[in-house]
mmCIF file of C-alpha atoms in Angstrom:
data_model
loop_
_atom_site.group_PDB
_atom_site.id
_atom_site.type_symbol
_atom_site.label_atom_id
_atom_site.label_comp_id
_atom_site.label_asym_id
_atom_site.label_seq_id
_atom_site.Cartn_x
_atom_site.Cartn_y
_atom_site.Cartn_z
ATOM 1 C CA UNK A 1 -36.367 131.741 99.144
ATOM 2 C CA UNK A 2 -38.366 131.387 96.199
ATOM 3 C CA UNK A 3 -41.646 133.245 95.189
ATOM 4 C CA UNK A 4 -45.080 131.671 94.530
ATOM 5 C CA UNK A 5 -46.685 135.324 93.001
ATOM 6 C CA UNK A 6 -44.851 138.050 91.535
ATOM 7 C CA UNK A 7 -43.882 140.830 93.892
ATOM 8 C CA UNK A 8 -45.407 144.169 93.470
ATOM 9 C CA UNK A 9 -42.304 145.980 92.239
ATOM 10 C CA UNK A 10 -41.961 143.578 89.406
ATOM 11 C CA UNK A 11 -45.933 143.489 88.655
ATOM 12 C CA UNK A 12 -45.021 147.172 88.372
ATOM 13 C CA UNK A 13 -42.120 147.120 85.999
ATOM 14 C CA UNK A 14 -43.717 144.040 84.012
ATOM 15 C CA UNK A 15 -46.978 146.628 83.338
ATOM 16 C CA UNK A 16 -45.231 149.578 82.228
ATOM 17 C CA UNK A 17 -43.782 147.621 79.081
ATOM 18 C CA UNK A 18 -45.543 148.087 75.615
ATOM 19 C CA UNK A 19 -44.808 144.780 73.506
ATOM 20 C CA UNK A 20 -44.525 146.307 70.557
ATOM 21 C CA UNK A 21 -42.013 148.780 71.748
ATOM 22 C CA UNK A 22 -40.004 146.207 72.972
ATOM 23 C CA UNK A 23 -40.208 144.597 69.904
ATOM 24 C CA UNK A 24 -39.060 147.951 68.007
ATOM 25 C CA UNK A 25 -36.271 148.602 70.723
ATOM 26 C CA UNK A 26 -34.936 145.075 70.241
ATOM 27 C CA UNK A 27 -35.325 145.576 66.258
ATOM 28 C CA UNK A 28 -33.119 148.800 66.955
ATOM 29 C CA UNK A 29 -30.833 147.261 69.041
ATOM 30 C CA UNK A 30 -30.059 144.851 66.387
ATOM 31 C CA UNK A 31 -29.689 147.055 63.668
ATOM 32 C CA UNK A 32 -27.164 149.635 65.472
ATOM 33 C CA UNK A 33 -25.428 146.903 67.847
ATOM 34 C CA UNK A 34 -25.911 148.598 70.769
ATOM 35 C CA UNK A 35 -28.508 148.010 72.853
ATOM 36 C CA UNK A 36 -28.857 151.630 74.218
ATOM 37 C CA UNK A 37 -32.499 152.790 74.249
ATOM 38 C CA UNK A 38 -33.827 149.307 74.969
ATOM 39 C CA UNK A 39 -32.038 149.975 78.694
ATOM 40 C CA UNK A 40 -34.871 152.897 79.133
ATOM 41 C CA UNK A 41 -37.756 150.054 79.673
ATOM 42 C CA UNK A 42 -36.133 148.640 82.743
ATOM 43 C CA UNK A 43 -36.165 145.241 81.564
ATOM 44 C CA UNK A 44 -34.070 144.640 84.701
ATOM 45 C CA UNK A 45 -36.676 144.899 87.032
ATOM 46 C CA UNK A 46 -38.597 142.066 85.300
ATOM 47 C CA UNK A 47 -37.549 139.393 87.793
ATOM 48 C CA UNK A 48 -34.832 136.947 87.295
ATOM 49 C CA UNK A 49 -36.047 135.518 84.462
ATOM 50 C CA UNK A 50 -36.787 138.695 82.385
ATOM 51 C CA UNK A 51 -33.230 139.614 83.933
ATOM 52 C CA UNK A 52 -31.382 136.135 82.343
ATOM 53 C CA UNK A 53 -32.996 136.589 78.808
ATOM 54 C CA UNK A 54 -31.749 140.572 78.660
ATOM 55 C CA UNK A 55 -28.604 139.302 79.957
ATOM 56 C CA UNK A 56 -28.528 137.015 76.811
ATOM 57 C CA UNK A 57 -29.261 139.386 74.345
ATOM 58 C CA UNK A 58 -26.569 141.675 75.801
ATOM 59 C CA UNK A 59 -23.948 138.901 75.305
ATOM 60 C CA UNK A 60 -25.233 137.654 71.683
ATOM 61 C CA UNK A 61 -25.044 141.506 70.483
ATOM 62 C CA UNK A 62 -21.583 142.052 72.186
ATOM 63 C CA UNK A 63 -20.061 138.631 70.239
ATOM 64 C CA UNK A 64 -22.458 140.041 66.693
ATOM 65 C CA UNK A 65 -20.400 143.439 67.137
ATOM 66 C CA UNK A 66 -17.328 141.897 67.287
ATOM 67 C CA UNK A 67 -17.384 139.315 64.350
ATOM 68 C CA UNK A 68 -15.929 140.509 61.334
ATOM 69 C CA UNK A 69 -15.775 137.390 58.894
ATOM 70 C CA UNK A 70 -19.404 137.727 56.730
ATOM 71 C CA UNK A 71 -19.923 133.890 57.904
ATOM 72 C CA UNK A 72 -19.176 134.761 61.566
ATOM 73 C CA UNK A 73 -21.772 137.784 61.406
ATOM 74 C CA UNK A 74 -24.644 135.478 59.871
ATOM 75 C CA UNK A 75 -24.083 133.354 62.382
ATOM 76 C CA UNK A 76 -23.578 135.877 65.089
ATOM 77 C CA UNK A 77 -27.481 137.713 63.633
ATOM 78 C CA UNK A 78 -29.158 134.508 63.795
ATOM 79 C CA UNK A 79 -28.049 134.048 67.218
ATOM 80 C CA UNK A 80 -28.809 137.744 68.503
ATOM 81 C CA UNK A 81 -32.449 137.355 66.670
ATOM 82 C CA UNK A 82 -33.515 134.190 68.562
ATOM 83 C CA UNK A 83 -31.966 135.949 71.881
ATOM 84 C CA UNK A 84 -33.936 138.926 70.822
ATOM 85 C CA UNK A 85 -37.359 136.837 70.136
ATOM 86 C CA UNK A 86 -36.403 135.207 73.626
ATOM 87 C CA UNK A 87 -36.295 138.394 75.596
ATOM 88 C CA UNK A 88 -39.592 139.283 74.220
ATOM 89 C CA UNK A 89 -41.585 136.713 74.730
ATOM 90 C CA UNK A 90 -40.383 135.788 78.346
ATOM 91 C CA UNK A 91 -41.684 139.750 78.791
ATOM 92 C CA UNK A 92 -45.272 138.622 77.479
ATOM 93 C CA UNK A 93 -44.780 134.969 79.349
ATOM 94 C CA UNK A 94 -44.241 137.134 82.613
ATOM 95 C CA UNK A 95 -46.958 139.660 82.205
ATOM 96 C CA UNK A 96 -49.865 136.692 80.964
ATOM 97 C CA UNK A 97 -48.521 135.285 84.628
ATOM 98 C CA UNK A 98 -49.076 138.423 86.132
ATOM 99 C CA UNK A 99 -52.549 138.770 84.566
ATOM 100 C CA UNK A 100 -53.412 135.281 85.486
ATOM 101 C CA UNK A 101 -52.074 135.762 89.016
ATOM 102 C CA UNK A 102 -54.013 138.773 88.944
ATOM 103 C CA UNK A 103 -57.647 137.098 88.241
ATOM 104 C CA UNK A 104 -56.904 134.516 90.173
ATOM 105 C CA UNK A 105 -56.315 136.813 93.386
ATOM 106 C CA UNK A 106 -59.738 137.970 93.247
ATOM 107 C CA UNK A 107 -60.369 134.398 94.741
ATOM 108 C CA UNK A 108 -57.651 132.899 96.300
ATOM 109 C CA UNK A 109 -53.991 133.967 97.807
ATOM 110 C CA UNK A 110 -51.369 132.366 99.111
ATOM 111 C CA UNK A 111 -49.243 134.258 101.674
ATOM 112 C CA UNK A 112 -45.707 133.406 100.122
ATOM 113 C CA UNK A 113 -43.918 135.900 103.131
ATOM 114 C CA UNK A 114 -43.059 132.516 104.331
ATOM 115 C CA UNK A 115 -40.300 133.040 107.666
ATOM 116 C CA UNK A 116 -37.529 130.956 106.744
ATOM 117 C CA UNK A 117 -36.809 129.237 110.405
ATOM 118 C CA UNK A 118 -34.918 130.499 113.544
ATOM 119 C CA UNK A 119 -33.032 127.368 114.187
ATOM 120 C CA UNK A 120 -32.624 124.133 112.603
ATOM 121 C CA UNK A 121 -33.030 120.716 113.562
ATOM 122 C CA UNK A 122 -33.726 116.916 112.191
ATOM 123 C CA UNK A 123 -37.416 118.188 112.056
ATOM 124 C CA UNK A 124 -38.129 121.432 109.912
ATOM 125 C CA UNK A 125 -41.639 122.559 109.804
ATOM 126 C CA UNK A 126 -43.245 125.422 107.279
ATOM 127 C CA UNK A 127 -46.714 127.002 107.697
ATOM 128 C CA UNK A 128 -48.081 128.292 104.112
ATOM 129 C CA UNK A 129 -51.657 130.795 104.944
ATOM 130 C CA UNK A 130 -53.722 131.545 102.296
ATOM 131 C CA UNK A 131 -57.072 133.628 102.024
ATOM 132 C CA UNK A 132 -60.085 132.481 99.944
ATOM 133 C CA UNK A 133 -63.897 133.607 98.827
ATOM 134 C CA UNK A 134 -66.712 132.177 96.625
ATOM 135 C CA UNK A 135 -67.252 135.130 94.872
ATOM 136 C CA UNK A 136 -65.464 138.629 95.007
ATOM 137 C CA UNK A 137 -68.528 139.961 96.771
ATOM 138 C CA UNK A 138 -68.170 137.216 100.149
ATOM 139 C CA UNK A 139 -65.239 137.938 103.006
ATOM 140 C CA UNK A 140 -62.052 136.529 102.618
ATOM 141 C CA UNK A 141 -62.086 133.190 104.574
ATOM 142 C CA UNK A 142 -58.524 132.271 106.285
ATOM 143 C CA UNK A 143 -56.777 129.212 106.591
ATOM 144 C CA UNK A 144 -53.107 127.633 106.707
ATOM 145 C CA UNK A 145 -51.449 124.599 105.994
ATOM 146 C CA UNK A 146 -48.537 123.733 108.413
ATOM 147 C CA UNK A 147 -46.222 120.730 107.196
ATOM 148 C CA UNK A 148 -43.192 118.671 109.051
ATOM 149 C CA UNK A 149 -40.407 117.208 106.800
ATOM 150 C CA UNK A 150 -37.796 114.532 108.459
ATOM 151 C CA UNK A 151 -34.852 115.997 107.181
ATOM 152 C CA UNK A 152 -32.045 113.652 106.001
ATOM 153 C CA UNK A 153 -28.799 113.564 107.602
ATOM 154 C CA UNK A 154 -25.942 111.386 109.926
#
């Protein structure tokens, strides 16, 4: 099941990062190959995608360690850099989402603890609720959208 907002324990993890540590860490983690103190910002509880980049960055600094050859090791840096710039900006990608997501909340929500369904058949049906108000002053107004899908099959 996929998520339409962040979930809180991510919002969490995404807030507590400085950018600019990051980018030092990373710079660090470079320089010693080893990516040891950069594990101490929980990068990990970023969400998947935060997750795939680190992941990335982890295997580019493993194969820069291990080169030898001076060409190999060039190669090797440039790699780990642009794995390195790739970790940090999906942390500032994720936490402009979260800010956006955020603002936008004040307004409108969608409910995205959608029930997956109890049995299946040819006809599969999801209901999506939301919440919405003019301004942040007015009550939240309710609604839900409820949709049917033919599924395909013998």
């Amino acid at each position: 099941m996929g998520e339409i907002n962040i979930p809180r324990d991510q919002q969490i993890a995404l807030a507590s990062i400085d950018a600019s540590e990051l980018d030092r860490l990373i710079e660090q983690a470079i320089r010693e190959e080893r990516s040891g103190d950069l594990h101490r910002l929980a990068l990990s509880n970023c969400g998947s995608y935060v997750a795939t980049k680190l992941h990335s960055f982890e295997r580019a600094l493993a194969k820069h360690r291990e080169a030898k050859a001076l060409r190999k090791r060039a190669e090797t840096e440039s790699t780990l850099r642009r794995a390195g710039h790739d970790l940090s900006f999906a942390i500032g990608a994720m936490q402009r989402r979260m800010e956006t997501e955020q603002k936008e909340a004040q307004l409108f929500v969608v409910d995205d603890q959608i029930m997956p369904p109890h049995r299946f058949s040819k006809h599969l049906s999801v209901r999506v609720s939301y919440r919405w108000r003019r301004t942040v002053d007015d009550e939240w107004r309710f609604g839900s959208i409820g949709a049917a899908q033919v599924a395909c099959g013998p």
